[in-house]
């Protein structure tokens, strides 16, 4: 469902309450030292990952500061006890999951502009109708340089 659309900066997975508190404090501390700016992503390419069966929409390029933020959050999550994520960072929104074959390529490629001004730690919960995401904590990013884009979005620390 569209309410579940998000871009994962770092996947934390299952983590006990104590380490989760320490992770949130570590993120607070890191942002006190250096707060990256928000920005804008242009979702202009679709992709398919056959092993997990995910069809996704993402940007062909993105700010280095977003990659640096994802790397820092992954490091902090690992120190807090999360499993180390070795996959390269590829910002994306999963459109379809459990696809056994790649969906047909789009006839025309459109671009969607997504602004990000904060990021959120979400808890995912499995229910009868699938997964839903529930915010646990949110962090503001520094104001971006330049004019504000017209479409709000929210990257996530998962």
XYZ file of N, CA and C in Angstrom:
474
model
N 0.827 -1.211 0.000
C 0.000 0.000 0.000
C 0.865 1.267 0.000
N 0.402 2.337 -0.620
C 1.180 3.581 -0.651
C 1.581 4.089 0.731
N 0.791 3.827 1.761
C 1.160 4.264 3.117
C 2.453 3.615 3.589
N 2.835 2.504 2.985
C 4.073 1.818 3.367
C 5.285 2.269 2.569
N 5.111 3.117 1.572
C 6.243 3.542 0.761
C 7.255 4.284 1.626
N 8.502 3.874 1.522
C 9.592 4.511 2.249
C 10.906 4.134 1.574
N 11.938 4.862 1.919
C 13.288 4.554 1.463
C 14.097 4.191 2.707
N 14.626 2.993 2.742
C 15.382 2.530 3.896
C 16.827 3.011 3.819
N 17.237 3.725 4.844
C 18.625 4.160 4.949
C 19.471 3.071 5.593
N 18.919 2.433 6.631
C 19.614 1.359 7.340
C 18.572 0.399 7.876
N 18.760 -0.881 7.625
C 17.844 -1.889 8.145
C 18.376 -2.368 9.487
N 17.575 -2.196 10.533
C 18.008 -2.558 11.878
C 17.570 -3.982 12.210
N 16.378 -4.371 11.830
C 15.868 -5.699 12.162
C 15.446 -5.768 13.617
N 15.281 -6.983 14.124
C 14.852 -7.180 15.510
C 15.979 -6.794 16.456
N 15.646 -5.952 17.419
C 16.637 -5.483 18.391
C 15.901 -5.235 19.713
N 16.520 -5.606 20.815
C 15.912 -5.470 22.144
C 15.758 -3.996 22.524
N 14.853 -3.702 23.479
C 14.617 -2.304 23.872
C 15.868 -1.554 24.347
N 16.736 -2.174 25.144
C 17.947 -1.494 25.621
C 18.857 -1.064 24.486
N 19.245 -1.991 23.615
C 20.063 -1.595 22.469
C 19.357 -0.589 21.548
N 18.034 -0.691 21.452
C 17.290 0.264 20.624
C 17.404 1.670 21.208
N 17.302 1.787 22.518
C 17.487 3.094 23.175
C 18.891 3.628 22.934
N 19.885 2.747 23.045
C 21.273 3.166 22.808
C 21.466 3.618 21.357
N 20.825 2.927 20.429
C 20.899 3.335 19.018
C 20.310 4.728 18.840
N 19.137 4.969 19.399
C 18.508 6.289 19.264
C 19.383 7.380 19.871
N 19.996 7.096 21.022
C 20.893 8.071 21.646
C 22.128 8.303 20.775
N 22.652 7.246 20.169
C 23.824 7.383 19.296
C 23.474 8.230 18.065
N 22.267 8.066 17.529
C 21.841 8.891 16.388
C 21.721 10.346 16.833
N 21.106 10.574 18.008
C 21.026 11.943 18.546
C 22.415 12.568 18.653
N 23.353 11.811 19.228
C 24.718 12.318 19.415
C 25.390 12.618 18.079
N 25.237 11.725 17.118
C 25.853 11.926 15.801
C 25.289 13.169 15.120
N 23.991 13.401 15.264
C 23.379 14.573 14.638
C 23.765 15.863 15.344
N 24.109 15.777 16.634
C 24.610 16.964 17.335
C 25.955 17.398 16.770
N 26.769 16.408 16.371
C 28.105 16.699 15.820
C 28.023 17.179 14.375
N 27.164 16.560 13.595
C 27.047 16.914 12.170
C 25.648 16.525 11.697
N 24.875 17.520 11.315
C 23.507 17.283 10.854
C 23.475 17.472 9.341
N 23.293 16.379 8.590
C 23.225 16.523 7.133
C 21.972 17.283 6.705
N 22.065 17.865 5.549
C 20.928 18.628 5.016
C 19.930 17.702 4.338
N 18.682 18.110 4.389
C 17.660 17.436 3.607
C 17.937 17.684 2.138
N 17.136 17.137 1.310
C 17.369 17.307 -0.124
C 16.214 16.795 -0.935
N 16.545 16.363 -2.112
C 15.549 15.961 -3.085
C 16.079 14.770 -3.870
N 15.194 13.829 -4.122
C 15.513 12.693 -4.985
C 14.584 12.724 -6.177
N 15.111 12.380 -7.321
C 14.292 12.233 -8.517
C 14.226 10.741 -8.824
N 13.058 10.165 -8.589
C 12.847 8.737 -8.837
C 12.593 8.571 -10.327
N 13.645 8.158 -11.032
C 13.592 8.144 -12.492
C 13.997 6.815 -13.104
N 14.157 5.778 -12.283
C 14.482 4.483 -12.870
C 13.808 3.361 -12.078
N 13.452 2.324 -12.782
C 12.846 1.144 -12.172
C 13.854 0.017 -12.239
N 13.767 -0.891 -11.285
C 14.686 -2.015 -11.263
C 14.013 -3.252 -10.698
N 14.695 -4.381 -10.877
C 14.188 -5.658 -10.370
C 15.343 -6.443 -9.790
N 15.191 -6.895 -8.558
C 16.161 -7.761 -7.912
C 15.555 -9.156 -7.855
N 16.073 -10.089 -8.659
C 15.439 -11.401 -8.759
C 15.497 -12.238 -7.485
N 16.589 -12.181 -6.752
C 16.705 -13.066 -5.572
C 15.644 -12.764 -4.512
N 15.459 -11.477 -4.125
C 14.348 -11.231 -3.197
C 13.014 -11.027 -3.917
N 13.047 -10.954 -5.255
C 11.814 -10.752 -6.021
C 11.190 -9.387 -5.804
N 12.023 -8.350 -5.837
C 11.535 -6.990 -5.586
C 11.635 -6.142 -6.848
N 10.511 -5.533 -7.200
C 10.451 -4.555 -8.282
C 10.401 -3.189 -7.601
N 11.307 -2.287 -7.992
C 11.455 -1.030 -7.272
C 11.560 0.178 -8.187
N 11.357 1.340 -7.575
C 11.517 2.631 -8.227
C 12.534 3.407 -7.415
N 13.511 4.020 -8.083
C 14.541 4.751 -7.356
C 15.190 5.807 -8.217
N 16.137 6.526 -7.639
C 16.855 7.551 -8.393
C 18.054 6.951 -9.128
N 18.372 7.509 -10.272
C 19.585 7.092 -10.976
C 20.821 7.725 -10.328
N 20.647 8.861 -9.672
C 21.711 9.516 -8.906
C 21.092 10.079 -7.630
N 21.939 10.268 -6.624
C 21.466 10.838 -5.366
C 22.626 11.543 -4.696
N 22.321 12.445 -3.749
C 23.388 13.202 -3.085
C 24.314 12.292 -2.273
N 25.586 12.585 -2.320
C 26.566 11.831 -1.533
C 26.229 11.911 -0.052
N 25.661 13.035 0.382
C 25.308 13.185 1.797
C 24.278 12.141 2.235
N 23.417 11.700 1.328
C 22.446 10.657 1.672
C 23.155 9.313 1.849
N 24.115 9.027 0.993
C 24.911 7.804 1.145
C 25.704 7.838 2.444
N 26.267 8.986 2.783
C 27.031 9.118 4.023
C 26.136 8.926 5.242
N 24.922 9.471 5.195
C 23.975 9.291 6.293
C 23.612 7.813 6.435
N 23.343 7.145 5.329
C 23.009 5.720 5.368
C 24.159 4.912 5.954
N 25.385 5.217 5.556
C 26.567 4.515 6.080
C 26.691 4.731 7.582
N 26.537 5.951 8.034
C 26.650 6.269 9.469
C 25.566 5.528 10.255
N 24.324 5.540 9.758
C 23.233 4.866 10.461
C 23.446 3.359 10.498
N 23.984 2.800 9.435
C 24.288 1.364 9.418
C 25.361 1.033 10.454
N 26.381 1.884 10.546
C 27.439 1.667 11.537
C 26.875 1.728 12.956
N 26.061 2.730 13.228
C 25.471 2.885 14.559
C 24.558 1.703 14.892
N 23.804 1.237 13.912
C 22.921 0.084 14.130
C 23.732 -1.168 14.446
N 24.837 -1.362 13.734
C 25.697 -2.531 13.976
C 26.286 -2.484 15.380
N 26.766 -1.316 15.790
C 27.331 -1.158 17.136
C 26.260 -1.447 18.197
N 25.008 -1.089 17.904
C 23.909 -1.309 18.857
C 23.471 -2.774 18.910
N 23.939 -3.574 17.965
C 23.602 -4.995 18.000
C 22.842 -5.511 16.795
N 22.589 -4.657 15.832
C 21.912 -5.100 14.609
C 22.878 -5.894 13.736
N 22.322 -6.708 12.874
C 23.137 -7.456 11.932
C 23.770 -6.486 10.932
N 25.026 -6.703 10.614
C 25.726 -5.822 9.670
C 25.144 -5.976 8.272
N 24.812 -4.848 7.666
C 24.260 -4.836 6.312
C 25.394 -4.526 5.343
N 25.748 -5.490 4.507
C 26.877 -5.324 3.583
C 26.445 -4.928 2.170
N 25.153 -4.851 1.949
C 24.680 -4.497 0.603
C 24.985 -3.032 0.303
N 25.308 -2.734 -0.939
C 25.529 -1.325 -1.282
C 24.221 -0.542 -1.136
N 24.335 0.707 -0.720
C 23.157 1.555 -0.550
C 22.589 1.901 -1.919
N 21.330 1.592 -2.129
C 20.591 1.954 -3.343
C 19.238 2.461 -2.880
N 19.074 3.783 -2.801
C 17.766 4.278 -2.381
C 16.694 3.799 -3.353
N 15.599 3.301 -2.794
C 14.527 2.783 -3.645
C 13.234 2.655 -2.842
N 12.154 2.607 -3.540
C 10.840 2.306 -2.978
C 10.411 0.985 -3.572
N 10.155 0.002 -2.728
C 9.684 -1.298 -3.222
C 8.231 -1.152 -3.662
N 7.986 -1.429 -4.927
C 6.630 -1.354 -5.469
C 5.927 -2.702 -5.388
N 6.661 -3.769 -5.685
C 6.118 -5.130 -5.633
C 7.132 -6.030 -4.956
N 6.649 -6.958 -4.150
C 7.505 -7.937 -3.490
C 7.101 -9.337 -3.927
N 8.028 -10.274 -3.758
C 7.776 -11.684 -4.075
C 7.413 -11.916 -5.539
N 8.036 -11.152 -6.426
C 7.830 -11.341 -7.868
C 8.723 -12.487 -8.337
N 8.138 -13.490 -8.951
C 8.968 -14.600 -9.442
C 9.644 -14.245 -10.762
N 9.069 -13.298 -11.494
C 9.688 -12.800 -12.721
C 9.587 -11.273 -12.731
N 10.471 -10.670 -13.470
C 10.463 -9.209 -13.554
C 9.200 -8.730 -14.263
N 8.547 -7.697 -13.737
C 7.417 -7.107 -14.445
C 7.885 -6.511 -15.778
N 6.965 -6.340 -16.688
C 7.297 -5.742 -17.989
C 7.853 -4.338 -17.776
N 8.810 -3.978 -18.589
C 9.403 -2.645 -18.506
C 8.353 -1.597 -18.839
N 8.400 -0.449 -18.162
C 7.434 0.605 -18.466
C 7.575 1.071 -19.909
N 6.454 1.421 -20.509
C 6.459 1.916 -21.886
C 7.145 3.276 -21.942
N 6.877 4.118 -20.961
C 7.560 5.407 -20.887
C 8.041 5.600 -19.453
N 9.139 6.274 -19.324
C 9.740 6.478 -18.010
C 9.394 7.869 -17.522
N 8.737 7.961 -16.396
C 8.432 9.244 -15.778
C 9.377 9.467 -14.616
N 9.386 10.661 -14.105
C 10.212 10.976 -12.939
C 9.320 11.579 -11.868
N 9.543 11.159 -10.642
C 8.814 11.679 -9.499
C 9.826 12.349 -8.585
N 9.564 13.589 -8.239
C 10.461 14.338 -7.370
C 10.002 14.151 -5.922
N 10.915 13.720 -5.057
C 10.612 13.469 -3.652
C 11.567 14.284 -2.789
N 11.007 15.106 -1.922
C 11.815 15.887 -0.991
C 11.919 15.135 0.327
N 13.071 15.229 0.976
C 13.217 14.651 2.313
C 13.780 15.705 3.251
N 13.178 15.796 4.427
C 13.549 16.803 5.427
C 13.855 16.169 6.789
N 13.557 14.875 6.908
C 13.770 14.162 8.163
C 13.894 12.683 7.851
N 14.185 11.898 8.875
C 14.139 10.450 8.731
C 13.561 9.870 10.009
N 13.006 8.689 9.900
C 12.216 8.101 10.974
C 12.642 6.665 11.221
N 12.671 6.292 12.497
C 12.862 4.898 12.880
C 11.471 4.273 12.938
N 11.247 3.268 12.112
C 9.950 2.593 12.060
C 10.060 1.187 12.631
N 8.990 0.745 13.241
C 8.835 -0.651 13.611
C 7.883 -1.264 12.596
N 8.276 -2.389 12.015
C 7.374 -3.064 11.082
C 6.625 -4.149 11.847
N 5.336 -4.225 11.569
C 4.482 -5.223 12.226
C 3.748 -6.011 11.158
N 3.796 -7.324 11.315
C 3.089 -8.212 10.396
C 1.657 -8.368 10.899
N 0.702 -8.124 9.999
C -0.711 -8.278 10.345
C -1.413 -9.154 9.330
N -2.711 -9.289 9.481
C -3.504 -10.126 8.578
C -3.449 -9.631 7.136
N -3.326 -8.319 6.964
C -3.319 -7.748 5.613
C -1.916 -7.435 5.114
N -0.889 -7.859 5.849
C 0.491 -7.602 5.438
C 1.229 -6.785 6.474
N 2.316 -6.194 6.049
C 3.178 -5.420 6.946
C 2.677 -3.985 7.030
N 2.740 -3.426 8.239
C 2.484 -1.999 8.424
C 3.659 -1.417 9.197
N 3.892 -0.132 9.027
C 5.043 0.535 9.632
C 4.555 1.570 10.645
N 5.203 1.563 11.820
C 4.802 2.433 12.914
C 6.010 3.240 13.385
N 5.902 4.590 13.374
C 7.048 5.425 13.747
C 7.380 5.313 15.235
N 8.674 5.191 15.537
C 9.147 5.152 16.914
C 9.872 6.442 17.288
N 10.671 6.969 16.356
C 11.392 8.223 16.599
C 11.703 8.867 15.254
N 11.727 10.192 15.255
C 12.002 10.945 14.039
C 13.097 11.964 14.309
N 13.957 12.177 13.309
C 15.038 13.152 13.408
C 14.942 14.127 12.244
N 15.103 15.407 12.547
C 15.096 16.455 11.525
C 16.473 16.566 10.887
N 16.490 16.856 9.613
C 17.727 17.162 8.901
C 17.863 18.673 8.810
N 19.048 19.159 8.500
C 19.262 20.593 8.324
C 18.496 21.043 7.084
N 18.108 22.318 7.039
C 17.412 22.812 5.845
C 18.289 22.642 4.605
N 17.674 22.269 3.488
C 18.446 22.091 2.254
C 18.819 23.431 1.648
N 19.820 23.378 0.796
C 20.181 24.552 0.015
C 19.229 24.629 -1.174
N 18.873 25.814 -1.577
C 18.058 25.973 -2.772
C 16.575 25.930 -2.470
N 15.751 26.049 -3.534
C 14.303 26.102 -3.356
C 13.735 24.754 -2.899
N 12.643 24.807 -2.181
C 12.004 23.585 -1.684
C 11.248 22.887 -2.807
N 11.417 21.569 -2.939
C 10.659 20.810 -3.917
C 9.190 20.731 -3.516
N 8.352 20.245 -4.404
C 6.915 20.287 -4.170
C 6.316 18.996 -3.647
N 7.089 17.921 -3.490
C 6.503 16.642 -3.091
C 7.199 16.109 -1.856
N 6.523 16.047 -0.683
C 7.186 15.564 0.531
C 7.368 14.069 0.524
N 8.487 13.601 1.085
C 8.766 12.185 1.211
C 9.469 11.930 2.527
N 9.697 10.681 2.859
C 10.325 10.378 4.140
C 11.221 9.159 4.022
N 12.557 9.354 4.037
C 13.429 8.187 4.142
C 13.260 7.540 5.512
N 13.643 6.301 5.630
C 13.409 5.590 6.881
C 14.638 4.839 7.356
N 14.773 4.776 8.652
C 15.717 3.902 9.320
C 14.868 2.732 9.758
N 15.040 1.536 9.142
C 14.074 0.464 9.323
C 14.332 -0.463 10.429
